[in-house]
Backbone as a chain_set.jsonl record, in Angstrom:
{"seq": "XXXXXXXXXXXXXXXXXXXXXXXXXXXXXXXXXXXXXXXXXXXXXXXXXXXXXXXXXXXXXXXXXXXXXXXXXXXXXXXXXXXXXXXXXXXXXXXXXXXXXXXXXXXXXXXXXXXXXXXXXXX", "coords": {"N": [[-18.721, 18.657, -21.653], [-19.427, 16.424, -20.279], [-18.878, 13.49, -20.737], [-16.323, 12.448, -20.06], [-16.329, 12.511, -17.114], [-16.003, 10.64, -14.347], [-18.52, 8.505, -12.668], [-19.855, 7.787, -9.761], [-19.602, 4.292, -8.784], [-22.288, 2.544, -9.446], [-23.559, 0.296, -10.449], [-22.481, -2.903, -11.136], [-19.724, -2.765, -13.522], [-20.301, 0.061, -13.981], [-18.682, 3.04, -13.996], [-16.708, 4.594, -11.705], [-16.804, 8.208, -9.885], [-14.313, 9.342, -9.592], [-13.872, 11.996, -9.092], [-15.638, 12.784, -7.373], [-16.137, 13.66, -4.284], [-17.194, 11.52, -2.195], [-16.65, 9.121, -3.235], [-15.964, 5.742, -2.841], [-13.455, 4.709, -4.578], [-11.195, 6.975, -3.785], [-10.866, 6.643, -1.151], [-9.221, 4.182, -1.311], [-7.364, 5.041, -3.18], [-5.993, 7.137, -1.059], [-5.399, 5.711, 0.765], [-3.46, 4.16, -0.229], [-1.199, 5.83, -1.293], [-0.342, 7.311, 0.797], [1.44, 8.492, 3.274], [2.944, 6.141, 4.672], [1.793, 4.127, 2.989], [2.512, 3.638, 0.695], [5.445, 2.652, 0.864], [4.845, 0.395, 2.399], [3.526, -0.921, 0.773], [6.102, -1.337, -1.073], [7.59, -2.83, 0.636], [6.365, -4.9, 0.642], [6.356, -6.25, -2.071], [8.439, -8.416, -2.784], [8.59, -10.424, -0.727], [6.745, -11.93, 1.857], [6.187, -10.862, 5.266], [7.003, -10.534, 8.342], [4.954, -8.344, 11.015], [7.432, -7.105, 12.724], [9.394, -7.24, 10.745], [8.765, -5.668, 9.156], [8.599, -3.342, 10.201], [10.994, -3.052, 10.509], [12.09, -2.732, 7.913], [10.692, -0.365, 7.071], [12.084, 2.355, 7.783], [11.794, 4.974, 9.917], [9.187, 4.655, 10.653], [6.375, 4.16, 13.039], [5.234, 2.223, 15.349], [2.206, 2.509, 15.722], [1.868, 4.071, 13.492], [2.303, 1.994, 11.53], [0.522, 0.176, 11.955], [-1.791, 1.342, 11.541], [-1.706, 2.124, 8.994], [-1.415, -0.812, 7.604], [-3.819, -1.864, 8.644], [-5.963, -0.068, 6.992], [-4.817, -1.127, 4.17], [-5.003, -3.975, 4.313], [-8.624, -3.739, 5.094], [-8.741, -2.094, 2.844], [-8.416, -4.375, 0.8], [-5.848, -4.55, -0.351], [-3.697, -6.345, 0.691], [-2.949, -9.235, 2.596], [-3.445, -10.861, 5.53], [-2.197, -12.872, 8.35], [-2.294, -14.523, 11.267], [-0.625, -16.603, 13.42], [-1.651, -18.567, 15.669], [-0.347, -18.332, 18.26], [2.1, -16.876, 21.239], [3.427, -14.513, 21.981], [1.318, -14.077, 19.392], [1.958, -14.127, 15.872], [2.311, -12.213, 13.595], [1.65, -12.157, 10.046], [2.393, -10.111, 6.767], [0.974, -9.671, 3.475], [0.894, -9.468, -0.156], [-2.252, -9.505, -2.038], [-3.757, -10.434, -4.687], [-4.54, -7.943, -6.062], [-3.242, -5.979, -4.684], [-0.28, -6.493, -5.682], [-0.714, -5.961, -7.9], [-1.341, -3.337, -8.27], [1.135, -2.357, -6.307], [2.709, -2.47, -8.184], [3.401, -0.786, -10.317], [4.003, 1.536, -8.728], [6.812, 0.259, -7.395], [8.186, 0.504, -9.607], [8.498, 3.332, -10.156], [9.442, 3.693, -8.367], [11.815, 2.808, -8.159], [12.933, 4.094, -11.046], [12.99, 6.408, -10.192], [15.519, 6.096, -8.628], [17.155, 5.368, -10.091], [17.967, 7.449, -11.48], [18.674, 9.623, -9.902], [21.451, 11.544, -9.057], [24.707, 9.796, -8.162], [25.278, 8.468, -4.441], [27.505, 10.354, -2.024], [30.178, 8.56, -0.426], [30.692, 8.703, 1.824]], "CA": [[-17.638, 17.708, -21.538], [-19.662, 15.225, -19.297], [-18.242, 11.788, -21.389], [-14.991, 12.641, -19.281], [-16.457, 12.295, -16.079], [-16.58, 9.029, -13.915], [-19.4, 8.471, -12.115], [-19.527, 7.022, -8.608], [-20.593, 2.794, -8.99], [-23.552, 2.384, -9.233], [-24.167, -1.028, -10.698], [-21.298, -3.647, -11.38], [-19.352, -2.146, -14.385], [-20.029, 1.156, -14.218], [-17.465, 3.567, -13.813], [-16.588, 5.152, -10.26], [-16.597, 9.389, -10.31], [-13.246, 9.671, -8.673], [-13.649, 13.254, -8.363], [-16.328, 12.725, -6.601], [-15.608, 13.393, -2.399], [-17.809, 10.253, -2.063], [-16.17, 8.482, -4.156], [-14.773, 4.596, -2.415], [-11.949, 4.499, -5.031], [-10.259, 7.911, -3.189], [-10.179, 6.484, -0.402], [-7.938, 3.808, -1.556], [-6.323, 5.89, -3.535], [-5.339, 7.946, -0.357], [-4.544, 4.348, 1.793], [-2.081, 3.778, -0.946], [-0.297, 7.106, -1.421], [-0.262, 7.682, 2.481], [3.097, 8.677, 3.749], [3.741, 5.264, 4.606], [1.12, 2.901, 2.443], [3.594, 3.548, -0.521], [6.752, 1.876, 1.357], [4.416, -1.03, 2.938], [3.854, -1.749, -0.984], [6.577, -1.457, -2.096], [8.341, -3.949, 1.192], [5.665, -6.239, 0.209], [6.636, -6.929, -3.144], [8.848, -9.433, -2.838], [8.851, -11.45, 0.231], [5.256, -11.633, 3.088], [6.662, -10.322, 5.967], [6.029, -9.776, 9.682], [5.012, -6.789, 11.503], [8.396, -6.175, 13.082], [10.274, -7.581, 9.368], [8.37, -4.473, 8.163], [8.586, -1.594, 10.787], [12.535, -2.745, 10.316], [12.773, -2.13, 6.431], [10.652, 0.861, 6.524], [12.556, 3.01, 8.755], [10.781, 6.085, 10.501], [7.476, 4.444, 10.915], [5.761, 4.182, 14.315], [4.498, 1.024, 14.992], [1.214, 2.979, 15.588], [1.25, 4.05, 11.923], [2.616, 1.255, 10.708], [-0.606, -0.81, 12.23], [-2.924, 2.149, 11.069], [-1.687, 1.848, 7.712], [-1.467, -2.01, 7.43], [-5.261, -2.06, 8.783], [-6.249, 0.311, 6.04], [-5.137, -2.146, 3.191], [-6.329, -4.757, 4.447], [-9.789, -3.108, 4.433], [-8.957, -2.233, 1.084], [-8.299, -5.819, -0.073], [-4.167, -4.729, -1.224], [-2.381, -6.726, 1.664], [-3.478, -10.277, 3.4], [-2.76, -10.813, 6.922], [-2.385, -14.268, 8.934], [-2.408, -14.625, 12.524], [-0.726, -18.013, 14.054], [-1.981, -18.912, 17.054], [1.446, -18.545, 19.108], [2.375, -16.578, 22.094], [3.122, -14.056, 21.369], [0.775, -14.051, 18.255], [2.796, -14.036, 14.982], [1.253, -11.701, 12.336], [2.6, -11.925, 8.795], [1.185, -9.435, 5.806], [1.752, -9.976, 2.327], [0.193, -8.694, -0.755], [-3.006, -10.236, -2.336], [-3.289, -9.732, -6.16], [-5.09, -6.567, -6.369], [-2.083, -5.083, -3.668], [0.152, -6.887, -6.188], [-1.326, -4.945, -9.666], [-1.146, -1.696, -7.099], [1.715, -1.755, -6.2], [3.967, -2.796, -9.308], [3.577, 0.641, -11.035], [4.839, 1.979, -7.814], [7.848, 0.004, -7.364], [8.722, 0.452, -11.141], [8.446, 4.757, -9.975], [10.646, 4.291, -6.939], [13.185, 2.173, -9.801], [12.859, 4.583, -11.915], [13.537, 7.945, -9.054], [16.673, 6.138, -7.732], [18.145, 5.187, -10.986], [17.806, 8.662, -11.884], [19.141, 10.523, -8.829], [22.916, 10.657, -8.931], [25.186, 8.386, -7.169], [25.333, 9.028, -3.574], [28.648, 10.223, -1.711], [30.562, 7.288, 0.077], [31.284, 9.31, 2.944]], "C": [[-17.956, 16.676, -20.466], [-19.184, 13.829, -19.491], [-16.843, 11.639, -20.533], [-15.151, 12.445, -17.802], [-17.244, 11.056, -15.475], [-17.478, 9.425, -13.069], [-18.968, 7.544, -10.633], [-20.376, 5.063, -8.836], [-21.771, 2.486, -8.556], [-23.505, 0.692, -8.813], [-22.58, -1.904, -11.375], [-20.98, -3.192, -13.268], [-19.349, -0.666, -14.663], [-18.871, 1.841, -13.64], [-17.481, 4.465, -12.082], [-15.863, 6.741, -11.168], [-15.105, 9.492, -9.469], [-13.081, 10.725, -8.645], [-14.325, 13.958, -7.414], [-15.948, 12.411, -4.877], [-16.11, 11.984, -2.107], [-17.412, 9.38, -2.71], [-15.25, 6.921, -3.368], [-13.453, 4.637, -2.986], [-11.33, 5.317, -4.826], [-10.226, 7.435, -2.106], [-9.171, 5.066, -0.264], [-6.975, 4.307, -2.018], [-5.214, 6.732, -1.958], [-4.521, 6.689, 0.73], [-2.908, 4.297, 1.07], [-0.617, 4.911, -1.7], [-0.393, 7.653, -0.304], [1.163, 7.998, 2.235], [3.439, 7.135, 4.18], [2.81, 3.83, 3.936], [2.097, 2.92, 1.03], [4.835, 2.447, -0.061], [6.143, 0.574, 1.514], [4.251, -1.833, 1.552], [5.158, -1.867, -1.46], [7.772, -3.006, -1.264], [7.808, -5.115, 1.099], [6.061, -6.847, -0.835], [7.151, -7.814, -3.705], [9.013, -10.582, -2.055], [7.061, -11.249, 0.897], [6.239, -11.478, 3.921], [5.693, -10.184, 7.124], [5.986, -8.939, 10.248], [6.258, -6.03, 11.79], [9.287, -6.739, 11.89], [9.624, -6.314, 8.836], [8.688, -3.263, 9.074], [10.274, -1.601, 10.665], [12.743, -2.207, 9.234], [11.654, -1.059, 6.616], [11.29, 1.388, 7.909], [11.773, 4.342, 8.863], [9.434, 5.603, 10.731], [7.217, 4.038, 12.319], [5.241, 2.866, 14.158], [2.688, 1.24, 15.352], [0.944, 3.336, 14.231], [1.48, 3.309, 10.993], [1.361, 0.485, 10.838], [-1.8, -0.299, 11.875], [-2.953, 1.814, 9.31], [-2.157, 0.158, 7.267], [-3.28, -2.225, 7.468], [-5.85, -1.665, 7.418], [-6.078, -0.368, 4.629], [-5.346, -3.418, 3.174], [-7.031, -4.884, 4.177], [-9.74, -2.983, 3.083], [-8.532, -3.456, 0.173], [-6.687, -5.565, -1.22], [-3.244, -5.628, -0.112], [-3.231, -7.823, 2.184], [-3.393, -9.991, 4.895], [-3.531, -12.113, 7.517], [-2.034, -13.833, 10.241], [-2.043, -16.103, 12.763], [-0.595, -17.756, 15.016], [-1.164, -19.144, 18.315], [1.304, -17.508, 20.147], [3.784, -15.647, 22.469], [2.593, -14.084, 19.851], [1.766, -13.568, 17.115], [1.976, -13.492, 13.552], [1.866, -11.762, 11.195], [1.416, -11.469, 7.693], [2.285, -9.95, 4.395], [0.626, -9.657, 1.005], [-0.766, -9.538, -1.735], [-2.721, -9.915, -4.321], [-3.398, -8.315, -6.602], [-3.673, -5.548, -5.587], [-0.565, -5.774, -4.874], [0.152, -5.889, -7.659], [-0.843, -3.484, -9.247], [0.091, -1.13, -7.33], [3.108, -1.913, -7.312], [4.515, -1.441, -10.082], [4.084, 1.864, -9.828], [6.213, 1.894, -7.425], [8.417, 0.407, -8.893], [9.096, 2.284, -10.889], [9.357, 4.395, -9.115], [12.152, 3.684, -7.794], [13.466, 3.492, -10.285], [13.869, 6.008, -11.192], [15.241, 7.302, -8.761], [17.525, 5.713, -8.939], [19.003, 6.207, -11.645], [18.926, 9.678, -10.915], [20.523, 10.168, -9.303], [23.051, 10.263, -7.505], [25.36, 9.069, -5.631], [27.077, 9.061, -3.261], [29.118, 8.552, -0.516], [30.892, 7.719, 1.449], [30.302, 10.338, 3.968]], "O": [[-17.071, 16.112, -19.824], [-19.086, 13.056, -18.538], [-16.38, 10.501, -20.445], [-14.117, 12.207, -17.179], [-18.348, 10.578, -15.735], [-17.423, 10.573, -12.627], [-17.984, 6.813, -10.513], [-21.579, 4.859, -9.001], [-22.142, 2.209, -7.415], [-23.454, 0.067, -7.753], [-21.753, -1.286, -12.046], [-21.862, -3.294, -14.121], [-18.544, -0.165, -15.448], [-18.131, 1.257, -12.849], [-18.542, 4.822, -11.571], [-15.121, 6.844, -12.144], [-15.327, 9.926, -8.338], [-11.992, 10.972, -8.128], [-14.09, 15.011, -6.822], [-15.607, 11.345, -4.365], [-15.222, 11.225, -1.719], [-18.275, 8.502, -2.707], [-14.02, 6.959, -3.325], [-12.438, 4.616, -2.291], [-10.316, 5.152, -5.505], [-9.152, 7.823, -1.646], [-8.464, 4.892, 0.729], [-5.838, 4.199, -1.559], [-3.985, 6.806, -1.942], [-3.421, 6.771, 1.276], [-1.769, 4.358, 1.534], [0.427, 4.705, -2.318], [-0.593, 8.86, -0.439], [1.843, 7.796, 1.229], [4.62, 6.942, 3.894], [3.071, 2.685, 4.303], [2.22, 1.842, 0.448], [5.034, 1.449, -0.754], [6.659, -0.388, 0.943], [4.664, -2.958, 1.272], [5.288, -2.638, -2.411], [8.434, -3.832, -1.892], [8.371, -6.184, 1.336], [6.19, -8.067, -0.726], [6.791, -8.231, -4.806], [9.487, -11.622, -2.512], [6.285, -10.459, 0.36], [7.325, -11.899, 3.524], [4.49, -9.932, 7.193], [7.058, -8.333, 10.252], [6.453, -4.864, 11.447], [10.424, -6.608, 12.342], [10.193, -5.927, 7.815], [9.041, -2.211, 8.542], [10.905, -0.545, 10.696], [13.489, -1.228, 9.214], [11.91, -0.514, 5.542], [11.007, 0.868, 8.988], [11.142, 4.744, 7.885], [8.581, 6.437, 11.036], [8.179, 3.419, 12.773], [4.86, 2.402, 13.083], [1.939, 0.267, 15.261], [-0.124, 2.977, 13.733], [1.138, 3.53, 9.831], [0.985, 0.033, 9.756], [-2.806, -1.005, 11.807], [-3.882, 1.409, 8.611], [-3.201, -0.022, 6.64], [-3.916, -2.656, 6.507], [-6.232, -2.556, 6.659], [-7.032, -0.271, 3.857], [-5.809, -4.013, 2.201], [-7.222, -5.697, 3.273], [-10.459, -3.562, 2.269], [-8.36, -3.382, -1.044], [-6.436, -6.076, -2.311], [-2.021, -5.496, -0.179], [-4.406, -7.475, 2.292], [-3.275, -8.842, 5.321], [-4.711, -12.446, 7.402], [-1.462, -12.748, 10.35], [-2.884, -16.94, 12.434], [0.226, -16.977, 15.499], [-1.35, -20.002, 19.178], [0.171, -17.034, 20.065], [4.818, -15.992, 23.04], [3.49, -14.115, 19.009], [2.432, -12.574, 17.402], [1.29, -14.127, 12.751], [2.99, -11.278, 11.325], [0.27, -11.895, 7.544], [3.449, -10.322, 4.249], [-0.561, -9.629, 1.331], [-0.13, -10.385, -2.362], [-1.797, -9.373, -4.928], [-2.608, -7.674, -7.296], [-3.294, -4.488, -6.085], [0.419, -5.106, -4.554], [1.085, -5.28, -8.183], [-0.101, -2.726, -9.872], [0.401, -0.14, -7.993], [4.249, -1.489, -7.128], [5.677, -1.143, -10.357], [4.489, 2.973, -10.177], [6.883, 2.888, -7.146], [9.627, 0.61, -8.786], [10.098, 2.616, -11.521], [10.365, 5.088, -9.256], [13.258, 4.217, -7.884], [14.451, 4.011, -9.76], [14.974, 6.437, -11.524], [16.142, 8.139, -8.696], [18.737, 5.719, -8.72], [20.125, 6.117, -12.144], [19.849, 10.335, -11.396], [20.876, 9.085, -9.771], [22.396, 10.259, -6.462], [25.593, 10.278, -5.637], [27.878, 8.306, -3.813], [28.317, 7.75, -0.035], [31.424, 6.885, 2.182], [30.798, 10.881, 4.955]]}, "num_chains": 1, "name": "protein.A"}
């Protein structure tokens, strides 16, 4: 049953083994199903945003793992990030296309979970 198994990229087109430990495309995979690279997609999705416009809408995040995470897609080419030259420096992230493709089938799952759940109490 080897036709079933990806290979790690070799050469442009071939397929990546993603079950492979070595494998680059797990460790996006794991950037983007982090405990908090899921939320940073999904607060990206509609607006760019700046560091503290994001550690506000995700609530519980550290601004240590919010800046660990953010770095990480970056690196992985799902999130931009600008720097203007201000005083304090003004960072704003926002999602490139590939962080765009990412994270759509994500937001469409967190749709999907809360439409689902019943209604919460009011009290």
């Amino acid at each position: 049953m080897t036709g079933s198994v990806q290979r790690i990229r070799a050469e442009a087109g071939e397929p990546y083994e993603v079950f492979h430990t070595d494998c680059p495309a797990r460790d996006v995979v794991d950037h983007v199903t982090s405990r908090w690279g899921v939320w940073v997609l999904i607060s990206l999705r509609s607006n760019d945003l700046r560091f503290y416009e994001l550690r506000e809408s995700i609530r519980g995040v550290s601004e240590k793992m919010l800046a660990q995470t953010l770095r990480a897609l970056v690196q992985d080419g799902l999130v931009w990030r600008e720097v203007e030259p201000t005083t304090p420096p003004q960072v704003t992230y926002g999602l490139t296309e590939f962080g765009r493709d990412v994270g759509e089938p994500l937001a469409e799952l967190f749709d999907r979970i809360t439409r689902r759940l019943p209604p919460r109490d009011a009290g």
